[in-house]
Short mmCIF file of C-alpha atoms in Angstrom, two decimals:
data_model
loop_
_atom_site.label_atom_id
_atom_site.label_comp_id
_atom_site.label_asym_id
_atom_site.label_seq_id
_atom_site.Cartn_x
_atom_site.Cartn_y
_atom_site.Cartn_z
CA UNK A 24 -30.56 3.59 -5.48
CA UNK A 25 -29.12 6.78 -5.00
CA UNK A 26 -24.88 6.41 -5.73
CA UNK A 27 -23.00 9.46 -4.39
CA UNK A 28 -19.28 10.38 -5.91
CA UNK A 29 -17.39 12.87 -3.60
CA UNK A 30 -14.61 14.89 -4.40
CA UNK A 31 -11.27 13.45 -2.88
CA UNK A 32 -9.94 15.43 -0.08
CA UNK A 33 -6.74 13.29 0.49
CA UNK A 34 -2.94 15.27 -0.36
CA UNK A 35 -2.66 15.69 -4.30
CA UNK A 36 -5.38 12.72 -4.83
CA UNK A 37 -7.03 13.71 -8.30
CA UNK A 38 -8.75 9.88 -9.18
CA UNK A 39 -12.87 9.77 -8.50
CA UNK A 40 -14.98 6.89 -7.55
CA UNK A 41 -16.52 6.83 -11.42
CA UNK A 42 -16.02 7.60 -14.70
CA UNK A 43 -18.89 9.78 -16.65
CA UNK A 44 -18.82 6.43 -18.44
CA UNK A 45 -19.54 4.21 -15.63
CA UNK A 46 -22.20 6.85 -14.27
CA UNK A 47 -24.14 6.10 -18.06
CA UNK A 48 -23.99 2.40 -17.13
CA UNK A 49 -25.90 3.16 -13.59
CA UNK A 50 -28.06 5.39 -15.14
CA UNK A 51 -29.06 2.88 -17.59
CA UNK A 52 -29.71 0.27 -14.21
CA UNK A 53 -32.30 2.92 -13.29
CA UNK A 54 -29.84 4.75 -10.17
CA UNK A 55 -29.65 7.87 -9.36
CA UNK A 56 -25.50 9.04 -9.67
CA UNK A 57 -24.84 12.48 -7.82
CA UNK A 58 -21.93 13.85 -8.63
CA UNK A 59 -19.82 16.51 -6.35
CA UNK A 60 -19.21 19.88 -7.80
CA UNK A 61 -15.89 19.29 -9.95
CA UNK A 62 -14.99 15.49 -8.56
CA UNK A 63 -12.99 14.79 -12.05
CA UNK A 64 -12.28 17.96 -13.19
CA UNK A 65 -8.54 17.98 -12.26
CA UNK A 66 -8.06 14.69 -15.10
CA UNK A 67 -10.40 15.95 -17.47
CA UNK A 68 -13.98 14.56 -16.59
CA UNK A 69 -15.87 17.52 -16.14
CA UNK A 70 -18.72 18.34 -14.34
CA UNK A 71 -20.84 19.13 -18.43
CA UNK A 72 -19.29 15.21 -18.84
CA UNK A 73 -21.43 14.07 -16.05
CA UNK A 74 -24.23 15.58 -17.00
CA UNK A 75 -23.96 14.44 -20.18
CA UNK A 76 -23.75 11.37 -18.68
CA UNK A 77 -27.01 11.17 -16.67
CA UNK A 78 -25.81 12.47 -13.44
CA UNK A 79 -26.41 15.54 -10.90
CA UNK A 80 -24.08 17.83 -9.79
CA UNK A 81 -24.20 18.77 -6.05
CA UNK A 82 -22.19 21.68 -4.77
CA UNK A 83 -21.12 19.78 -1.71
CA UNK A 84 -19.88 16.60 -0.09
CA UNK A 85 -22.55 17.47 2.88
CA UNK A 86 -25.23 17.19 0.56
CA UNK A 87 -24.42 14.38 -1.47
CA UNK A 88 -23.22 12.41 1.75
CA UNK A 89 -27.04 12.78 3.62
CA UNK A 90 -28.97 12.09 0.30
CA UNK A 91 -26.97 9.03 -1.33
CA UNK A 92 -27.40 5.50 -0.12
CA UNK A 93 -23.98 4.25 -1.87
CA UNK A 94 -20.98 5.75 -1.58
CA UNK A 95 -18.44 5.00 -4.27
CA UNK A 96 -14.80 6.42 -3.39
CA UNK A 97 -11.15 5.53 -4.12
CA UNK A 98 -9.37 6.00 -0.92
CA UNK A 99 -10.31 6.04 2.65
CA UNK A 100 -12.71 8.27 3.50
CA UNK A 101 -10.97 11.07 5.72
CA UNK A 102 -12.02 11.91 9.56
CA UNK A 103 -14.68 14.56 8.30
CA UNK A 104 -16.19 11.83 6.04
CA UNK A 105 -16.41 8.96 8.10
CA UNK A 106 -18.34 11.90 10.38
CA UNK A 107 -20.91 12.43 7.67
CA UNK A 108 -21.67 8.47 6.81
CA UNK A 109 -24.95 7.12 8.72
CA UNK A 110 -26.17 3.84 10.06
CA UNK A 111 -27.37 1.79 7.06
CA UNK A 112 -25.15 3.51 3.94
CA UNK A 113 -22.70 1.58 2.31
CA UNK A 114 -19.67 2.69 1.60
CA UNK A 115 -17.19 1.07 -1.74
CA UNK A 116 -13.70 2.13 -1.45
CA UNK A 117 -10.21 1.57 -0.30
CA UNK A 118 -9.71 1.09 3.57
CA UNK A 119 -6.74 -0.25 4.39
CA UNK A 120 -7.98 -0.48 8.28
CA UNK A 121 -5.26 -2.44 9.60
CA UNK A 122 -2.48 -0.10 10.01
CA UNK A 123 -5.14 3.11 10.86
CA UNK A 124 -6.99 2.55 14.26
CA UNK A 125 -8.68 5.80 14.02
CA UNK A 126 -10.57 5.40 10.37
CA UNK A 127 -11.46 2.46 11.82
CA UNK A 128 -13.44 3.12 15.31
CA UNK A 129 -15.18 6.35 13.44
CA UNK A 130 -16.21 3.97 10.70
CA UNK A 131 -17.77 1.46 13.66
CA UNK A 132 -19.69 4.74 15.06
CA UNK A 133 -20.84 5.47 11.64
CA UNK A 134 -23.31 2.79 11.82
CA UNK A 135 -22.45 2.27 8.22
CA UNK A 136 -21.52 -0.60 6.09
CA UNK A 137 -18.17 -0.49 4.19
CA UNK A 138 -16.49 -3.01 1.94
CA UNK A 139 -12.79 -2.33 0.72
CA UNK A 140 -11.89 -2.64 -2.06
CA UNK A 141 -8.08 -4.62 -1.48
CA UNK A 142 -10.47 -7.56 0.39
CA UNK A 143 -12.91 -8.26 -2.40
CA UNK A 144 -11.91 -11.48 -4.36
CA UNK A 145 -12.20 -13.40 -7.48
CA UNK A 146 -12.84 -16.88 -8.39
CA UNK A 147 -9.30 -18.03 -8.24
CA UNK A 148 -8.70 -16.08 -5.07
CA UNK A 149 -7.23 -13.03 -6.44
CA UNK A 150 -7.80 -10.07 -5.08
CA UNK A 151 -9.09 -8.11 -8.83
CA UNK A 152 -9.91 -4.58 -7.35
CA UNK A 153 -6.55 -4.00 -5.71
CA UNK A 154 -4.55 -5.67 -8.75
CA UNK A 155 -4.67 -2.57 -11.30
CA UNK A 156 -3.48 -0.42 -8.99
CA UNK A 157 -1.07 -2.69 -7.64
CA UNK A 158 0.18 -2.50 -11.28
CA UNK A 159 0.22 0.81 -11.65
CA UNK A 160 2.33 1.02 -8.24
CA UNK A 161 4.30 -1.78 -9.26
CA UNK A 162 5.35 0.67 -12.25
CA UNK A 163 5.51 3.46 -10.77
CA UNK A 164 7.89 2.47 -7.91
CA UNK A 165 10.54 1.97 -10.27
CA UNK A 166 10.24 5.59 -12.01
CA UNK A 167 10.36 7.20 -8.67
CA UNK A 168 12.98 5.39 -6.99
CA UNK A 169 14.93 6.39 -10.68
CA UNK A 170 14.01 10.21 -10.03
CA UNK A 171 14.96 9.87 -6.03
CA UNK A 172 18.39 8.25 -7.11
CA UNK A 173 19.27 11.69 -8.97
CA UNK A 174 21.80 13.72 -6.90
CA UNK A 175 19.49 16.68 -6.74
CA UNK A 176 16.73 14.65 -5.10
CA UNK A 177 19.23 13.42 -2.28
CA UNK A 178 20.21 10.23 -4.19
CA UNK A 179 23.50 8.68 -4.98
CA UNK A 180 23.56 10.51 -8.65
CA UNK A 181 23.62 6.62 -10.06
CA UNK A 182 21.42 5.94 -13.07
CA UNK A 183 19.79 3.11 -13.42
CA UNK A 184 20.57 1.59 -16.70
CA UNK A 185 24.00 2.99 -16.58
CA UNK A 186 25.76 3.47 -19.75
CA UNK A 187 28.07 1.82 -22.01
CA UNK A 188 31.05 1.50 -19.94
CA UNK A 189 29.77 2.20 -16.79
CA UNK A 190 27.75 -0.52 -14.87
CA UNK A 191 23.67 -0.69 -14.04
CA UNK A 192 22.36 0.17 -10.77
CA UNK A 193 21.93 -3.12 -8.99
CA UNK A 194 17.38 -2.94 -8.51
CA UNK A 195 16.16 -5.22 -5.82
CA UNK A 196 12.27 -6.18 -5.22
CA UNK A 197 11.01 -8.05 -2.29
CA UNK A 198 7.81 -9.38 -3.19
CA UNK A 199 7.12 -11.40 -6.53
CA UNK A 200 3.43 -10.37 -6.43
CA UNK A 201 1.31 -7.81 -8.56
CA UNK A 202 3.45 -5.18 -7.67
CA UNK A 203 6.41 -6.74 -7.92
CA UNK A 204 6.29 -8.30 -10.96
CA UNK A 205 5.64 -5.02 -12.63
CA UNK A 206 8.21 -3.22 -10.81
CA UNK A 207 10.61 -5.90 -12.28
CA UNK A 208 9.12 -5.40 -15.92
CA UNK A 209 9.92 -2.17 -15.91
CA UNK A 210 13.52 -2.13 -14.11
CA UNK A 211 14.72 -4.85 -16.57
CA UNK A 212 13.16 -2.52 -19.17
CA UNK A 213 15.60 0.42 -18.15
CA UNK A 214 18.25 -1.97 -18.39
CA UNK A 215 18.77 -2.62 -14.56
CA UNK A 216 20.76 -5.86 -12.65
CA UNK A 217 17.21 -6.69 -10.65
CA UNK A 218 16.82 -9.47 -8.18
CA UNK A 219 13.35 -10.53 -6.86
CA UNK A 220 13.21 -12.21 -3.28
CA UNK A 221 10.16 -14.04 -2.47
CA UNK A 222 9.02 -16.83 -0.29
CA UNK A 223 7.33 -19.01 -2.60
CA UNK A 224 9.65 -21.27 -4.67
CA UNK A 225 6.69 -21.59 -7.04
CA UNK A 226 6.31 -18.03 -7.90
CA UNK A 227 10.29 -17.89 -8.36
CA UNK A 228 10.10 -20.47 -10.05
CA UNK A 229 7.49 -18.65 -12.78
CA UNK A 230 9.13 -15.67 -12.66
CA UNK A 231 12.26 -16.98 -14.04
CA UNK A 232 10.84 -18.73 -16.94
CA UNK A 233 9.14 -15.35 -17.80
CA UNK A 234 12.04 -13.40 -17.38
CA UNK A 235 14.81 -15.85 -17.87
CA UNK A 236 18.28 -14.47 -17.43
CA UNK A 237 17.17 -10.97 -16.87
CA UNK A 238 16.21 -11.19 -13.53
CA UNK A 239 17.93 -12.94 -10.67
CA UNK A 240 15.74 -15.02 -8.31
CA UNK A 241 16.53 -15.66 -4.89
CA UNK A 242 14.43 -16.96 -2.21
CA UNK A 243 13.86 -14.73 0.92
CA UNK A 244 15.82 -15.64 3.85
CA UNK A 245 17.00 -13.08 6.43
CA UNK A 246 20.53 -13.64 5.36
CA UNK A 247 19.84 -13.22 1.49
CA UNK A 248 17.19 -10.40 2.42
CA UNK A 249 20.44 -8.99 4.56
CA UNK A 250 23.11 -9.49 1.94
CA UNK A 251 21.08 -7.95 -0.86
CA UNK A 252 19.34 -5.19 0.76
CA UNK A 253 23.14 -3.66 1.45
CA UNK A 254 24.39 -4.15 -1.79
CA UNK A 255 21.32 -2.44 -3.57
CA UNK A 256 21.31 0.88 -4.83
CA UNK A 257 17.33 0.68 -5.08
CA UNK A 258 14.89 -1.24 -3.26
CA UNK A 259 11.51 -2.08 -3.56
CA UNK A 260 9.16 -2.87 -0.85
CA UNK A 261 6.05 -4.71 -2.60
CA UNK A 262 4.68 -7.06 0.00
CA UNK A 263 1.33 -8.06 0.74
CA UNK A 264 -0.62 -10.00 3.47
CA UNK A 265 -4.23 -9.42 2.24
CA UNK A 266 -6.30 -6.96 4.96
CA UNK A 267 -3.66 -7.63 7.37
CA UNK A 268 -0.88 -5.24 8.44
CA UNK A 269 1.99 -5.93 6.38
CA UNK A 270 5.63 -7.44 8.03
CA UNK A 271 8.23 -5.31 9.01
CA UNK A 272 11.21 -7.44 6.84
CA UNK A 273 13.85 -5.10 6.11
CA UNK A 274 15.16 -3.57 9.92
CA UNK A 275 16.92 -0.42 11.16
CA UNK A 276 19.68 -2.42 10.98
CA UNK A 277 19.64 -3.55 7.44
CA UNK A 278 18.57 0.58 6.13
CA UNK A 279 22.11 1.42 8.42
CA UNK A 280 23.98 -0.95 6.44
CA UNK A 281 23.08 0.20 2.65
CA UNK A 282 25.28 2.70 0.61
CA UNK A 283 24.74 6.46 1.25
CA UNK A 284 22.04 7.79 -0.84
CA UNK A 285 20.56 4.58 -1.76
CA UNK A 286 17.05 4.76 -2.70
CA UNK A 287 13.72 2.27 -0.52
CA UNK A 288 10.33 2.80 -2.32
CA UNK A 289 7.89 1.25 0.34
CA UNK A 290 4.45 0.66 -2.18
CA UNK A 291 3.49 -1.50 1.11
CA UNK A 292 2.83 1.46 2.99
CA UNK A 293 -1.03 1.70 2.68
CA UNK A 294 -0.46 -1.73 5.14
CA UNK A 295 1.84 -0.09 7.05
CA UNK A 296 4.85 -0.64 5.45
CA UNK A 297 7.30 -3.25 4.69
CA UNK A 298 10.67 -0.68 6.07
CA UNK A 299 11.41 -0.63 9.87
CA UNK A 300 11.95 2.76 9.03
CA UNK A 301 9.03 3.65 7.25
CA UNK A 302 6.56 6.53 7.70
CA UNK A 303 3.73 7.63 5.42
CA UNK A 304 4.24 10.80 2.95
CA UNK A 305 2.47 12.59 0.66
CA UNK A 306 3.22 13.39 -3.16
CA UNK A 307 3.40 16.99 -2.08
CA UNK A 308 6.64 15.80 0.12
CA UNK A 309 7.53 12.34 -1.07
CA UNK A 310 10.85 11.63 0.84
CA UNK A 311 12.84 11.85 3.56
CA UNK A 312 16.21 10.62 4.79
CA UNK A 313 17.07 8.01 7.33
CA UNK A 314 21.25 6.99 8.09
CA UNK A 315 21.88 8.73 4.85
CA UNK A 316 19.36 6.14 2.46
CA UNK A 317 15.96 8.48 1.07
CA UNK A 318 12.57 6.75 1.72
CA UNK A 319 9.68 6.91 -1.00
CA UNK A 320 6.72 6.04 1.13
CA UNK A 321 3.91 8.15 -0.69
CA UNK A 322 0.32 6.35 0.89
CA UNK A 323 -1.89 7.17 -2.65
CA UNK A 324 0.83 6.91 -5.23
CA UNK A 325 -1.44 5.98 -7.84
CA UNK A 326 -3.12 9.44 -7.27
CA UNK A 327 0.24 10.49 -8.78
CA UNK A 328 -1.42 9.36 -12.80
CA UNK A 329 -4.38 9.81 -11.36
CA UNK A 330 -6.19 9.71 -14.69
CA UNK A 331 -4.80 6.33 -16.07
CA UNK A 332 -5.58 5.03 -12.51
CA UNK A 333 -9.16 6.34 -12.58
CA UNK A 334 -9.79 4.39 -15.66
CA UNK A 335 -7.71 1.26 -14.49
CA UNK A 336 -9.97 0.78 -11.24
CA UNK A 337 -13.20 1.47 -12.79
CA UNK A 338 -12.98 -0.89 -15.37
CA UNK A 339 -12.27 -3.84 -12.26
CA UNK A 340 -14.98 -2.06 -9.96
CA UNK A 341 -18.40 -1.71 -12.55
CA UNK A 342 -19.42 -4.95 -12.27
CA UNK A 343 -19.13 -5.28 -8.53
CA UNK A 344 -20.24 -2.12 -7.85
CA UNK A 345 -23.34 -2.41 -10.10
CA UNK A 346 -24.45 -5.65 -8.51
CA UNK A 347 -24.59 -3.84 -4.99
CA UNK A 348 -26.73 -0.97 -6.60
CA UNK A 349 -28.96 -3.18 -8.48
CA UNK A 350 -29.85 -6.23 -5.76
CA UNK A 351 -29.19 -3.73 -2.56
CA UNK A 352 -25.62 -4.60 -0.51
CA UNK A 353 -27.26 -7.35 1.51
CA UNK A 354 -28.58 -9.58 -1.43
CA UNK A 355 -25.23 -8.73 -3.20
CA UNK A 356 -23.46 -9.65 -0.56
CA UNK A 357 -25.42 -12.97 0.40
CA UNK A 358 -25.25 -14.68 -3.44
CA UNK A 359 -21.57 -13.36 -3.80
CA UNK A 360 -19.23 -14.65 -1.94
CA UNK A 361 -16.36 -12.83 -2.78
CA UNK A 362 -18.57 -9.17 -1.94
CA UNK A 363 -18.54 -10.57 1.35
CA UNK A 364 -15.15 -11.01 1.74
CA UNK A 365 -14.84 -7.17 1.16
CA UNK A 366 -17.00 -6.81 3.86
CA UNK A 367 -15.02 -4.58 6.68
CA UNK A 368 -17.44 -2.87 9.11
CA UNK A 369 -21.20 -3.38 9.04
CA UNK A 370 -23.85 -1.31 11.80
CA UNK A 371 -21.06 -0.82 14.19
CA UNK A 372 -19.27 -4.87 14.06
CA UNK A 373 -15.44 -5.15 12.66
CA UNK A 374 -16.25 -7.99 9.86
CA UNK A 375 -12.86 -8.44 8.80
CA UNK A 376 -10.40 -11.08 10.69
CA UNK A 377 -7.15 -9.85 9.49
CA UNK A 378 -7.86 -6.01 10.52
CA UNK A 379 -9.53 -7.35 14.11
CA UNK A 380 -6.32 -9.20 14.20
CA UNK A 381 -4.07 -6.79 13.78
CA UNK A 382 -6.21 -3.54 15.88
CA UNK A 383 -6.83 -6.28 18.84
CA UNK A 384 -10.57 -5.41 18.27
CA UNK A 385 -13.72 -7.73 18.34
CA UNK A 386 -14.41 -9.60 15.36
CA UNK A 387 -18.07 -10.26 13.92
CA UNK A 388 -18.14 -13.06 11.11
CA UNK A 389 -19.96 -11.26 7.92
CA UNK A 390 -22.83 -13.75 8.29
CA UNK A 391 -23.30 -13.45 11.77
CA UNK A 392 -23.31 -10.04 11.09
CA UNK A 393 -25.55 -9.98 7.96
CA UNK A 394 -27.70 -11.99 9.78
CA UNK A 395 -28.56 -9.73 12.92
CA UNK A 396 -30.41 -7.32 10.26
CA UNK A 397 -32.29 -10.22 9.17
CA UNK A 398 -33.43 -11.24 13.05
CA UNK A 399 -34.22 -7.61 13.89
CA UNK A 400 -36.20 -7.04 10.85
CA UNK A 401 -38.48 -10.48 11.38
CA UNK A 402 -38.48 -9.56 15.27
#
């Protein structure tokens, strides 16, 4: 098979579909990897490391798009992309189609076949290629709501940990998932008061015997979301309804309410956002202000350590990735079942529930789908 790695065209986004490492591993399978002119150069994997490696440079994402029959990404593929993908390519990525109608009717005219990333499962129903960058968000949130909190940046000049004598900033995370449970590692670690609201008396239930009396664990009602929402000088947005678009649970009303230059980091965003109030950025303008509270809703952010991030999601996407090269996407996707819950789009059909669900769109069962290649090829 021919695997194609494109340069990524998305504001400040510096992470490529594979590692010169992972291209050796394909080249051992017997695939051909083309690589586009400078795809890694910006964290250090340079176009003599691909070679190196076993893999062709091309000079542009034209000519790697019409020759490869695999395309491996990390985010969505942008209007101009989707334009160049064919009927019968596949396509291994990031989508996020729920909260992005456009990506996904130019993906349905593609003809292509594309499964996402964030949908692909494990045997214990995790979701494994979303979780290291759902850790690396997780992380990250906290560090950049810290940085937006500084005066200069439009915050309320209040640092997180405090210092003796003067109190710590009060840290709140709605979500006790992936994300959240690494956003609350590392605001306990700067010595912040943190609450976690969640749903799931269970996963409270484990998060306070990791954390013990560190963290304060409250389950989420409207009231308690209302009550500490306001009294927070940071919040943390890290919910997540798998493919679908994610809930709107903290309102206009509740951003009016908080403290003047509190601080909502919305890593929910790719979903379409957790905030009322909430808007996609970019890294190149992160913020912006709404009733006096700054919003950190950067779509990519962990494009901003773009290099730990590369590394992170190649080590979860080899093996999966490796299987579709080596048996073809079809066979990969019939004897694993969790490839085919990654399935999004395939020949013009929207395969995935939760995104027909929330677009109001047709939806195609992946077998049924699957299985209309099958009929037309014994026809």
């Amino acid at each position: 098979m021919i695997v194609g790695i494109p340069k990524e065209i998305k504001n400040h986004e510096y992470r490529v579909g594979l590692t010169p490492g992972n291209v050796a591993e394909f080249i051992q399978h017997g695939h051909t990897v083309l690589v586009e002119n400078n795809a890694g150069d910006a964290i250090g994997f340079t176009n003599e490391d691909y070679i190196t490696a076993g893999a062709k440079i091309v000079s542009a994402a034209e000519e790697m798009f019409a020759k490869a029959d695999m395309i491996i990404k990390v985010k969505e593929p942008q209007p101009n992309e989707c334009k160049m993908l064919r009927k019968g390519q596949l396509l291994f990525t990031y989508l996020h189609l729920a909260p992005d109608p456009q990506q996904t009717r130019l993906l349905l005219e593609s003809g292509c076949t594309a499964i996402a990333y964030e949908m692909v499962t494990d045997k214990k129903g995790r979701l494994p290629l979303l979780t290291p960058m759902s850790e690396v968000a997780g992380r990250l949130s906290v560090q950049a709501g810290a940085h937006c909190l500084e005066k200069a940046q439009g915050g309320s000049g209040v640092l997180l940990g405090g210092v003796p004598g003067v109190k710590s900033a009060k840290v709140v995370v709605i979500g006790g998932g992936v994300v959240g449970l690494n956003a609350i590692r590392m605001a306990i670690g700067m010595e912040a008061h943190v609450t976690v609201l969640d749903k799931s008396l269970d996963r409270l239930r484990e998060l306070d015997d990791y954390f013990g009396p560190k963290l304060n664990c409250i389950y989420a009602t409207k009231d308690n979301l209302e009550k500490y929402v306001q009294e927070a000088d940071l919040v943390i947005g890290a919910v997540l309804v798998p493919g679908a678009a994610a809930p709107k649970l903290v309102t206009k009303e509740m951003i009016k309410a908080m403290k003047k230059g509190s601080v909502v980091v919305d890593v929910a965003i790719d979903q379409g956002g957790c905030f009322e109030t909430s808007k996609p950025t970019t890294h190149q303008n992160p913020t912006y202000v709404v009733d006096g509270v700054v919003h950190y809703c950067v779509a990519n952010m962990p494009g901003a350590v773009a290099r730990t991030s590369t590394v992170a999601l190649n080590n979860a996407t080899l093996p999966f990735a490796l299987e579709l090269a080596d048996k073809g996407y079809h066979q990969a996707i019939h004897d694993n079942v969790h490839l085919e819950h990654g399935l999004s789009v395939h020949r013009g059909m929207l395969t995935s529930l939760p995104v027909a669900d929330a677009l109001n769109m047709t939806y195609v069962a992946p077998k049924e789908a699957l299985a209309m290649r099958d009929q037309a090829i014994s026809a």
